[in-house]
Short mmCIF file of C-alpha atoms in Angstrom, two decimals:
data_model
loop_
_atom_site.label_atom_id
_atom_site.label_comp_id
_atom_site.label_asym_id
_atom_site.label_seq_id
_atom_site.Cartn_x
_atom_site.Cartn_y
_atom_site.Cartn_z
CA MET A 3 52.82 -53.20 -51.66
CA PRO A 4 52.48 -50.22 -50.20
CA LEU A 5 51.46 -52.16 -46.50
CA GLN A 6 53.95 -54.77 -46.77
CA GLY A 7 55.48 -56.23 -43.68
CA LYS A 8 53.01 -53.89 -41.07
CA ARG A 9 50.55 -56.47 -38.72
CA ILE A 10 47.67 -54.76 -38.73
CA LEU A 11 44.65 -55.94 -36.27
CA VAL A 12 41.30 -55.66 -36.81
CA GLY A 13 38.94 -55.18 -34.12
CA LYS A 14 35.21 -55.29 -33.24
CA PRO A 15 34.90 -54.25 -29.87
CA GLY A 16 31.08 -54.35 -27.70
CA LEU A 17 27.88 -55.46 -29.21
CA ASP A 18 27.08 -54.41 -32.31
CA GLY A 19 26.96 -57.57 -34.76
CA HIS A 20 27.66 -56.06 -38.61
CA ASP A 21 31.25 -57.23 -39.78
CA ALA A 22 30.80 -56.90 -43.55
CA GLY A 23 32.33 -53.82 -43.35
CA ALA A 24 35.78 -54.95 -41.02
CA LYS A 25 36.25 -57.74 -43.21
CA ILE A 26 35.68 -55.69 -45.84
CA ILE A 27 38.86 -53.34 -44.93
CA ALA A 28 40.46 -56.43 -43.87
CA LEU A 29 40.86 -57.50 -46.95
CA THR A 30 41.54 -54.86 -48.88
CA LEU A 31 44.51 -54.82 -46.01
CA ARG A 32 45.66 -57.91 -47.14
CA ASP A 33 45.75 -56.89 -50.69
CA ALA A 34 47.75 -53.77 -49.97
CA GLY A 35 50.45 -56.20 -48.74
CA ALA A 36 49.68 -56.02 -44.44
CA GLU A 37 49.05 -58.54 -42.13
CA VAL A 38 45.86 -58.71 -40.41
CA ILE A 39 44.38 -60.34 -37.24
CA TYR A 40 40.59 -60.45 -37.23
CA THR A 41 39.45 -60.61 -34.16
CA GLY A 42 35.69 -61.35 -34.94
CA LEU A 43 32.25 -60.17 -33.38
CA ARG A 44 31.22 -59.21 -30.22
CA LYS A 45 34.76 -58.34 -28.10
CA THR A 46 35.45 -56.31 -25.50
CA PRO A 47 38.39 -53.29 -25.65
CA ASP A 48 40.51 -55.61 -23.05
CA TYR A 49 41.01 -57.90 -25.53
CA ILE A 50 41.50 -56.40 -28.40
CA ALA A 51 44.81 -54.64 -26.45
CA ARG A 52 45.91 -58.02 -25.28
CA VAL A 53 45.16 -59.62 -29.00
CA ALA A 54 47.49 -56.51 -30.23
CA VAL A 55 50.03 -56.44 -27.66
CA ASP A 56 50.63 -60.44 -27.64
CA GLU A 57 50.94 -59.64 -31.96
CA ASP A 58 52.86 -56.95 -31.89
CA VAL A 59 50.85 -55.36 -34.70
CA ASP A 60 51.65 -52.44 -35.95
CA ALA A 61 48.13 -50.78 -35.69
CA VAL A 62 44.66 -50.85 -34.62
CA GLY A 63 41.31 -51.24 -36.23
CA LEU A 64 38.49 -50.69 -35.01
CA SER A 65 35.08 -51.03 -36.58
CA VAL A 66 32.17 -49.66 -34.57
CA LEU A 67 28.01 -49.00 -35.64
CA SER A 68 25.95 -49.29 -32.15
CA GLY A 69 27.16 -45.13 -31.19
CA SER A 70 28.99 -46.73 -28.86
CA HIS A 71 32.76 -45.64 -30.33
CA LYS A 72 33.32 -43.28 -28.57
CA GLU A 73 33.33 -45.01 -25.10
CA LEU A 74 35.15 -47.90 -27.05
CA VAL A 75 37.78 -45.92 -28.27
CA GLY A 76 38.40 -44.06 -25.23
CA LEU A 77 38.87 -47.45 -23.30
CA THR A 78 40.54 -49.78 -25.86
CA ARG A 79 43.29 -46.96 -26.18
CA GLU A 80 43.51 -46.92 -22.14
CA LYS A 81 43.98 -50.71 -22.27
CA LEU A 82 47.01 -50.32 -25.33
CA ASP A 83 48.51 -47.84 -23.10
CA GLU A 84 48.41 -49.84 -19.76
CA PHE A 85 49.85 -52.72 -21.40
CA GLY A 86 52.85 -50.51 -23.11
CA ALA A 87 51.54 -50.36 -26.11
CA GLY A 88 51.25 -46.63 -26.11
CA ASP A 89 52.52 -46.11 -29.85
CA ILE A 90 50.15 -48.12 -31.40
CA PRO A 91 48.40 -46.18 -33.37
CA ILE A 92 44.20 -46.54 -33.96
CA PHE A 93 41.65 -45.87 -36.56
CA LEU A 94 38.21 -45.82 -36.67
CA GLY A 95 35.16 -46.44 -38.61
CA GLY A 96 31.47 -47.23 -38.93
CA THR A 97 28.99 -45.37 -38.36
CA ILE A 98 30.90 -42.21 -37.23
CA PRO A 99 28.74 -38.40 -36.95
CA LYS A 100 31.18 -35.97 -38.23
CA GLN A 101 30.62 -33.88 -35.29
CA ASP A 102 32.12 -36.51 -32.94
CA TYR A 103 35.79 -35.76 -34.87
CA GLN A 104 37.82 -34.10 -32.47
CA GLU A 105 36.59 -35.67 -29.36
CA LEU A 106 37.83 -38.76 -30.95
CA GLU A 107 41.15 -37.42 -32.09
CA SER A 108 41.76 -35.49 -29.34
CA ARG A 109 41.41 -39.52 -27.82
CA GLY A 110 43.40 -40.01 -29.87
CA VAL A 111 42.23 -41.68 -32.95
CA ALA A 112 44.68 -41.24 -35.67
CA ALA A 113 42.53 -41.36 -38.55
CA ILE A 114 38.54 -42.28 -38.79
CA PHE A 115 36.99 -43.94 -42.19
CA THR A 116 33.36 -43.24 -43.49
CA ALA A 117 31.75 -45.82 -44.83
CA GLU A 118 32.05 -43.64 -48.20
CA MET A 119 35.53 -43.47 -48.22
CA PRO A 120 36.78 -45.33 -52.27
CA LEU A 121 38.61 -47.93 -50.56
CA ASP A 122 42.67 -46.47 -52.19
CA GLN A 123 42.40 -43.60 -49.89
CA VAL A 124 41.70 -45.66 -47.02
CA VAL A 125 44.69 -47.77 -48.16
CA ALA A 126 46.50 -44.48 -48.62
CA THR A 127 45.64 -42.99 -44.96
CA ILE A 128 47.29 -46.11 -42.32
CA GLU A 129 50.24 -46.13 -44.92
CA ARG A 130 51.23 -42.70 -44.16
CA ILE A 131 50.22 -43.55 -40.69
CA LEU A 132 53.30 -46.20 -40.26
CA ARG A 133 55.46 -44.13 -42.34
CA MET B 28 63.59 -64.13 -18.78
CA THR B 29 60.05 -66.40 -17.57
CA PHE B 30 56.28 -65.67 -18.77
CA ASP B 31 55.01 -64.97 -16.15
CA GLY B 32 51.55 -62.98 -18.08
CA SER B 33 52.35 -59.89 -17.03
CA ASN B 34 55.36 -59.18 -19.44
CA ARG B 35 53.22 -60.41 -22.32
CA ALA B 36 55.29 -57.10 -24.40
CA VAL B 37 58.04 -57.99 -24.10
CA LEU B 38 58.09 -61.53 -25.69
CA ALA B 39 56.19 -59.79 -28.21
CA LYS B 40 58.68 -58.19 -29.85
CA ALA B 41 61.07 -60.80 -29.17
CA VAL B 42 59.08 -63.81 -31.19
CA THR B 43 59.04 -60.15 -33.59
CA SER B 44 62.24 -60.15 -33.61
CA ALA B 45 62.66 -63.49 -34.22
CA ALA B 46 60.18 -63.74 -36.70
CA ARG B 47 61.82 -61.39 -38.98
CA ALA B 48 65.81 -62.32 -38.17
CA GLY B 49 68.14 -61.80 -40.83
CA VAL B 50 71.32 -63.67 -41.59
CA GLU B 51 73.38 -63.19 -39.09
CA GLN B 52 70.96 -63.53 -35.95
CA ILE B 53 69.68 -66.63 -37.21
CA LEU B 54 72.97 -67.69 -37.29
CA ALA B 55 73.84 -67.20 -34.21
CA GLN B 56 70.74 -68.44 -33.00
CA ASP B 57 71.83 -71.29 -30.25
CA LEU B 58 69.30 -74.96 -32.09
CA SER B 59 70.05 -76.73 -29.10
CA PRO B 60 69.04 -74.93 -25.93
CA GLU B 61 69.21 -75.91 -22.06
CA HIS B 62 65.40 -75.72 -20.89
CA GLU B 63 63.83 -76.80 -24.41
CA ALA B 64 59.63 -76.68 -24.32
CA ARG B 65 57.86 -80.03 -25.18
CA ARG B 66 57.67 -78.68 -29.49
CA ILE B 67 54.44 -80.40 -30.99
CA GLY B 68 53.01 -79.65 -34.80
CA PHE B 69 49.74 -79.91 -35.28
CA THR B 70 49.44 -80.37 -38.67
CA GLY B 71 46.28 -80.65 -41.70
CA PRO B 72 44.64 -80.08 -44.90
CA PRO B 73 42.94 -76.46 -43.88
CA GLY B 74 39.41 -76.75 -42.76
CA SER B 75 40.63 -79.96 -41.09
CA GLY B 76 40.09 -78.29 -37.63
CA LYS B 77 43.50 -77.68 -36.81
CA SER B 78 43.26 -74.10 -34.36
CA THR B 79 40.32 -74.96 -32.60
CA LEU B 80 41.77 -78.86 -31.36
CA ILE B 81 45.03 -76.28 -29.91
CA ALA B 82 42.26 -74.59 -27.60
CA SER B 83 40.65 -77.42 -26.83
CA TRP B 84 43.69 -79.50 -26.31
CA ALA B 85 45.84 -75.94 -24.49
CA GLU B 86 42.84 -75.91 -22.10
CA HIS B 87 42.62 -79.16 -20.89
CA ARG B 88 46.69 -78.79 -20.56
CA LEU B 89 46.58 -75.45 -18.99
CA LYS B 90 44.45 -77.37 -16.59
CA SER B 91 47.81 -79.00 -15.30
CA ASP B 92 49.14 -75.90 -14.60
CA ARG B 93 51.22 -76.19 -17.54
CA SER B 94 51.98 -73.65 -19.75
CA VAL B 95 51.83 -72.75 -23.52
CA ALA B 96 52.90 -70.69 -26.57
CA VAL B 97 51.64 -71.48 -29.96
CA LEU B 98 53.08 -69.98 -32.98
CA ALA B 99 50.10 -70.31 -35.39
CA ILE B 100 50.89 -70.46 -39.17
CA ASP B 101 48.80 -68.75 -41.67
CA PRO B 102 49.32 -68.37 -45.83
CA SER B 103 50.44 -65.49 -47.18
CA SER B 104 49.17 -64.09 -49.78
CA PRO B 105 51.13 -64.94 -53.38
CA ILE B 106 49.84 -62.26 -54.97
CA SER B 107 49.92 -59.31 -52.75
CA GLN B 108 52.31 -61.49 -49.87
CA GLY B 109 49.65 -59.75 -47.85
CA ALA B 110 47.79 -62.42 -44.94
CA ILE B 111 44.85 -62.54 -43.05
CA LEU B 112 45.74 -64.88 -39.84
CA GLY B 113 42.68 -65.89 -38.78
CA ASP B 114 43.77 -68.61 -36.69
CA ARG B 115 43.61 -67.64 -32.68
CA ILE B 116 40.58 -66.02 -33.88
CA ARG B 117 38.93 -69.88 -33.85
CA MET B 118 40.85 -70.41 -30.42
CA GLY B 119 38.06 -67.73 -28.49
CA SER B 120 38.36 -66.84 -25.09
CA MET B 121 41.78 -68.85 -25.25
CA ASP B 122 44.16 -66.33 -26.19
CA THR B 123 43.91 -63.80 -23.38
CA ARG B 124 44.27 -66.15 -20.07
CA GLU B 125 47.73 -66.22 -17.81
CA LYS B 126 50.24 -68.45 -19.37
CA PHE B 127 48.55 -68.36 -22.37
CA PHE B 128 50.40 -67.15 -25.39
CA ILE B 129 49.95 -67.58 -29.39
CA ARG B 130 51.52 -65.28 -32.51
CA SER B 131 49.76 -65.51 -35.70
CA VAL B 132 52.43 -65.23 -38.57
CA ALA B 133 53.20 -64.98 -42.21
CA SER B 134 53.54 -67.86 -44.31
CA THR B 135 55.31 -65.63 -46.84
CA ARG B 136 57.36 -67.20 -49.90
CA LEU B 137 58.04 -70.29 -47.81
CA HIS B 138 55.28 -73.35 -49.37
CA ASP B 139 56.33 -76.54 -46.68
CA GLY B 140 53.64 -74.92 -44.03
CA LEU B 141 55.97 -73.64 -42.02
CA CYS B 142 57.07 -70.37 -41.84
CA HIS B 143 60.64 -67.25 -42.30
CA ASN B 144 62.81 -68.95 -38.74
CA ALA B 145 60.46 -70.73 -36.90
CA LEU B 146 63.22 -72.81 -35.10
CA GLY B 147 64.15 -69.29 -33.93
CA ILE B 148 60.37 -68.38 -33.10
CA LEU B 149 60.55 -72.26 -31.34
CA SER B 150 63.23 -71.10 -29.77
CA VAL B 151 62.48 -68.39 -27.71
CA PHE B 152 59.88 -69.89 -26.11
CA ASP B 153 61.93 -72.20 -24.80
CA ARG B 154 64.13 -69.40 -23.48
CA TRP B 155 60.23 -67.94 -22.14
CA GLY B 156 60.60 -71.27 -20.23
CA PHE B 157 57.52 -73.00 -21.73
CA ASP B 158 56.47 -75.93 -20.66
CA ASP B 159 54.61 -76.63 -24.42
CA ALA B 160 56.00 -75.07 -28.02
CA VAL B 161 52.57 -75.81 -30.47
CA LEU B 162 53.58 -75.29 -34.21
CA GLU B 163 50.41 -75.15 -36.46
CA THR B 164 50.89 -75.49 -40.11
CA VAL B 165 49.42 -73.60 -42.86
CA GLY B 166 46.73 -75.92 -43.79
CA VAL B 167 48.73 -78.76 -45.73
CA GLY B 168 48.67 -81.09 -49.18
CA GLN B 169 50.55 -84.39 -48.61
CA THR B 170 53.93 -83.51 -49.06
CA GLU B 171 54.24 -80.54 -46.57
CA CYS B 172 57.29 -83.03 -43.85
CA ASN B 173 59.21 -80.50 -42.88
CA ILE B 174 57.78 -80.57 -39.79
CA ARG B 175 59.00 -83.16 -38.86
CA PHE B 176 62.33 -81.82 -38.33
CA ILE B 177 61.50 -78.88 -35.44
CA THR B 178 59.00 -79.90 -33.68
CA GLY B 179 59.17 -83.05 -31.50
CA THR B 180 55.71 -84.64 -31.85
CA VAL B 181 53.20 -84.30 -34.89
CA VAL B 182 49.99 -84.19 -34.64
CA LEU B 183 48.15 -84.76 -37.93
CA VAL B 184 45.12 -83.94 -37.69
CA LEU B 185 42.34 -84.70 -40.57
CA PRO B 186 39.08 -84.49 -41.16
CA PRO B 187 35.88 -87.25 -40.72
CA ASN B 188 36.40 -88.93 -44.94
CA SER B 189 39.17 -87.66 -46.31
CA GLY B 190 40.00 -90.49 -48.21
CA ASP B 191 40.33 -94.28 -48.48
CA VAL B 192 43.01 -97.15 -47.93
CA ILE B 193 45.43 -96.40 -51.04
CA GLN B 194 44.95 -92.08 -49.36
CA ALA B 195 46.70 -93.68 -46.00
CA MET B 196 49.09 -95.80 -48.07
CA LYS B 197 50.52 -93.15 -50.04
CA ALA B 198 54.10 -91.64 -49.13
CA GLY B 199 54.47 -88.44 -47.23
CA ILE B 200 53.03 -86.65 -44.61
CA MET B 201 51.18 -89.55 -43.80
CA GLU B 202 54.26 -91.58 -42.91
CA ILE B 203 55.75 -88.40 -40.08
CA ALA B 204 53.17 -88.10 -37.98
CA ASP B 205 53.03 -89.75 -34.63
CA ILE B 206 49.39 -89.47 -33.74
CA HIS B 207 46.57 -89.05 -36.51
CA VAL B 208 43.52 -87.75 -34.90
CA VAL B 209 40.66 -87.57 -36.92
CA ASN B 210 38.61 -84.48 -35.86
CA LYS B 211 35.22 -83.66 -35.60
CA CYS B 212 34.41 -87.43 -35.39
CA ASP B 213 30.59 -86.17 -34.39
CA LEU B 214 30.43 -86.08 -38.04
CA PRO B 215 29.70 -88.61 -40.32
CA GLY B 216 32.16 -90.85 -42.06
CA SER B 217 34.87 -90.55 -39.07
CA ARG B 218 34.76 -93.68 -37.06
CA THR B 219 35.68 -95.26 -41.87
CA LEU B 220 38.40 -93.12 -41.33
CA ALA B 221 39.82 -94.39 -38.02
CA ARG B 222 39.65 -97.97 -39.28
CA GLU B 223 41.30 -97.42 -42.56
CA LEU B 224 43.99 -96.05 -40.62
CA ASN B 225 44.40 -97.91 -38.62
CA SER B 226 44.40 -101.20 -40.54
CA VAL B 227 47.29 -99.15 -42.90
CA LEU B 228 49.50 -98.05 -39.73
CA ALA B 229 49.25 -101.99 -38.67
CA MET B 230 50.36 -103.03 -41.98
CA ARG B 231 53.44 -100.40 -41.60
CA SER B 232 56.94 -102.01 -40.91
CA GLY B 233 58.76 -99.09 -40.46
CA ALA B 234 62.01 -99.43 -38.37
CA SER B 235 60.51 -97.22 -35.47
CA THR B 236 59.55 -98.78 -32.02
CA TRP B 237 56.66 -96.26 -31.39
CA SER B 238 53.57 -96.50 -33.19
CA PRO B 239 51.83 -94.37 -34.56
CA LYS B 240 48.51 -93.56 -32.57
CA VAL B 241 44.79 -92.80 -34.20
CA ILE B 242 42.35 -90.59 -32.07
CA GLU B 243 38.98 -89.56 -33.01
CA VAL B 244 38.33 -86.26 -31.22
CA SER B 245 35.56 -83.60 -31.25
CA SER B 246 36.42 -80.44 -29.95
CA THR B 247 32.44 -79.24 -30.50
CA ALA B 248 32.13 -82.37 -28.11
CA GLY B 249 34.79 -82.92 -25.43
CA SER B 250 34.94 -86.00 -26.54
CA GLY B 251 38.97 -87.66 -26.56
CA LEU B 252 41.46 -84.80 -25.68
CA GLY B 253 41.82 -87.09 -22.78
CA GLU B 254 43.02 -89.38 -24.92
CA LEU B 255 44.62 -86.89 -26.77
CA ASP B 256 46.71 -85.63 -24.41
CA ALA B 257 48.02 -89.05 -22.84
CA ALA B 258 48.87 -89.62 -26.74
CA ILE B 259 50.99 -87.23 -26.13
CA ASP B 260 52.40 -87.40 -23.40
CA GLU B 261 53.41 -90.95 -24.52
CA HIS B 262 55.22 -89.93 -27.19
CA TYR B 263 56.80 -87.47 -25.66
CA LEU B 264 58.52 -90.15 -22.84
CA TRP B 265 59.34 -92.26 -25.91
CA TYR B 266 60.16 -89.08 -27.63
CA ARG B 267 63.26 -88.16 -25.05
CA GLU B 268 64.22 -91.74 -24.82
CA ASN B 269 64.64 -92.79 -28.05
CA SER B 270 65.89 -89.77 -30.15
CA ASP B 271 69.67 -89.31 -31.08
CA ARG B 272 69.56 -86.04 -29.61
CA LYS B 273 72.91 -85.28 -32.48
CA THR B 274 71.05 -86.54 -35.09
CA ILE B 275 67.61 -84.12 -34.10
CA LEU B 276 70.01 -81.29 -34.07
CA ARG B 277 71.61 -81.88 -37.58
CA LYS B 278 68.05 -82.56 -39.11
CA ARG B 279 67.42 -79.07 -37.46
CA ILE B 280 70.62 -77.82 -38.85
CA GLU B 281 70.15 -78.52 -42.41
CA TYR B 282 66.84 -77.16 -42.35
CA GLN B 283 67.72 -73.96 -40.94
CA LEU B 284 70.48 -73.86 -43.27
CA ALA B 285 67.93 -74.51 -46.02
CA GLU B 286 65.44 -71.73 -44.99
CA THR B 287 68.00 -69.19 -44.61
CA VAL B 288 69.96 -69.92 -48.11
CA SER B 289 65.66 -70.39 -50.16
CA HIS B 290 64.75 -67.07 -48.04
CA GLN B 291 67.60 -65.20 -49.14
CA PHE B 292 67.59 -66.28 -52.31
CA GLU B 293 63.61 -65.54 -53.02
CA SER B 294 64.52 -61.78 -52.21
CA LEU B 295 67.86 -60.96 -53.57
CA LEU B 296 65.71 -62.99 -56.59
CA ARG B 297 62.62 -59.83 -55.93
CA ASP B 298 65.24 -57.42 -55.84
CA THR B 299 67.92 -58.30 -58.40
CA ASP B 300 66.26 -57.13 -62.89
CA LEU B 301 66.51 -60.11 -64.51
CA ASP B 302 66.55 -58.74 -68.01
CA ARG B 303 70.41 -57.86 -67.44
CA PHE B 304 71.77 -60.67 -67.66
CA GLN B 305 72.79 -62.44 -71.05
CA SER B 306 71.87 -65.68 -70.41
CA LEU B 307 70.18 -68.13 -66.95
CA GLY B 308 73.89 -69.03 -66.06
CA ALA B 309 74.87 -65.91 -65.63
CA ALA B 310 71.54 -65.10 -63.86
CA TYR B 311 72.54 -68.42 -61.26
CA THR B 312 76.21 -67.31 -60.90
CA GLU B 313 75.42 -63.85 -60.06
CA LEU B 314 72.57 -65.21 -57.96
CA LEU B 315 74.46 -67.72 -56.38
CA SER B 316 77.48 -64.57 -55.01
CA GLY B 317 74.54 -62.61 -53.55
CA LEU B 318 74.06 -65.37 -51.39
CA LYS B 319 77.44 -65.25 -49.69
CA GLN B 320 77.20 -61.40 -47.89
CA PRO B 321 74.65 -62.36 -45.06
CA ASP B 322 71.93 -59.64 -45.53
CA GLY B 323 72.25 -58.24 -42.04
#
């Protein structure tokens, strides 16, 4: 299994209440061999970063549909760095406009997944990031 | 090191190291440390409310300024080996408190409701000076009793309507609990279950001087938690006075050796091409000889 032994947090920061996508990703990662910690809806970046540290995860995946992805990603990255987990990569999914990609990547997002991306491509990308 | 909320990242790495320990690291572990956290095991069938109950009880506990660490185990997939570690989602706002630490772990290939090197992870909590170390098993059935050997107090969490007197008389998990929680007692069926459990427990004449308790709890309604907390305290005092340290240690050694051998055997089996053996006997002999080599 490509993600065997990897621990990945799937988080829903902010106020949007739709987590079908996050759940599909969680199950896909599980089926690729990963141990997935799903945080549930409407969590703060501070909370997500603390859980990521406690659980000693290899990566943090964030799902954002509310449009505030720049702020939420930036805050999560800051908190992770603050808690001594600067080495944990963040990947992002949701409704993310193409014009934001560059800025997000400069804020430390390792990969951005769109809704139409095939799931095996998502797994392959995460596998590459964690190699 | 003592846990003070600010050094969570260091503790988290120590737990990971124990969770992934190889044979040599496991064999070097101190199974009877000087400071030992009170070890409380919560077990019971899937969906009986173990995680929510632990969170509610821990919240009660933290009020008396105790520190609590939780090892929450969820099942691994038999197909992909992956897992959804969902216990902590039930622990809501609890789980980033300064005196509270949770680690979610997958059961990997174990079938006893526990995880690889659970004893080693619990001893990390000891070394970090926690007052209470809680182990939450995978949702279990009737036979997963190893939690008895690695924790001091076993709390069996049952949902209402989980069987009648005959179920309660069966051998297995019903015999090993110190405290039976009839959980979700705001739902119908809980009073009957509590009564039947009490009647069966009263018929038992074990060698132990501890009489297992039955407590009705509802995390939603917030009822029964004080009673549960008192029962855990009472059992711990009894356990400290009445249990023989040597016997406890021997059981831990037995458990650790059996778990270490089976863990190593499973990975050997996975990495061995069985087709090259002429007979089962030949495969058995070679696999056993492979066990002699610590995998580091």
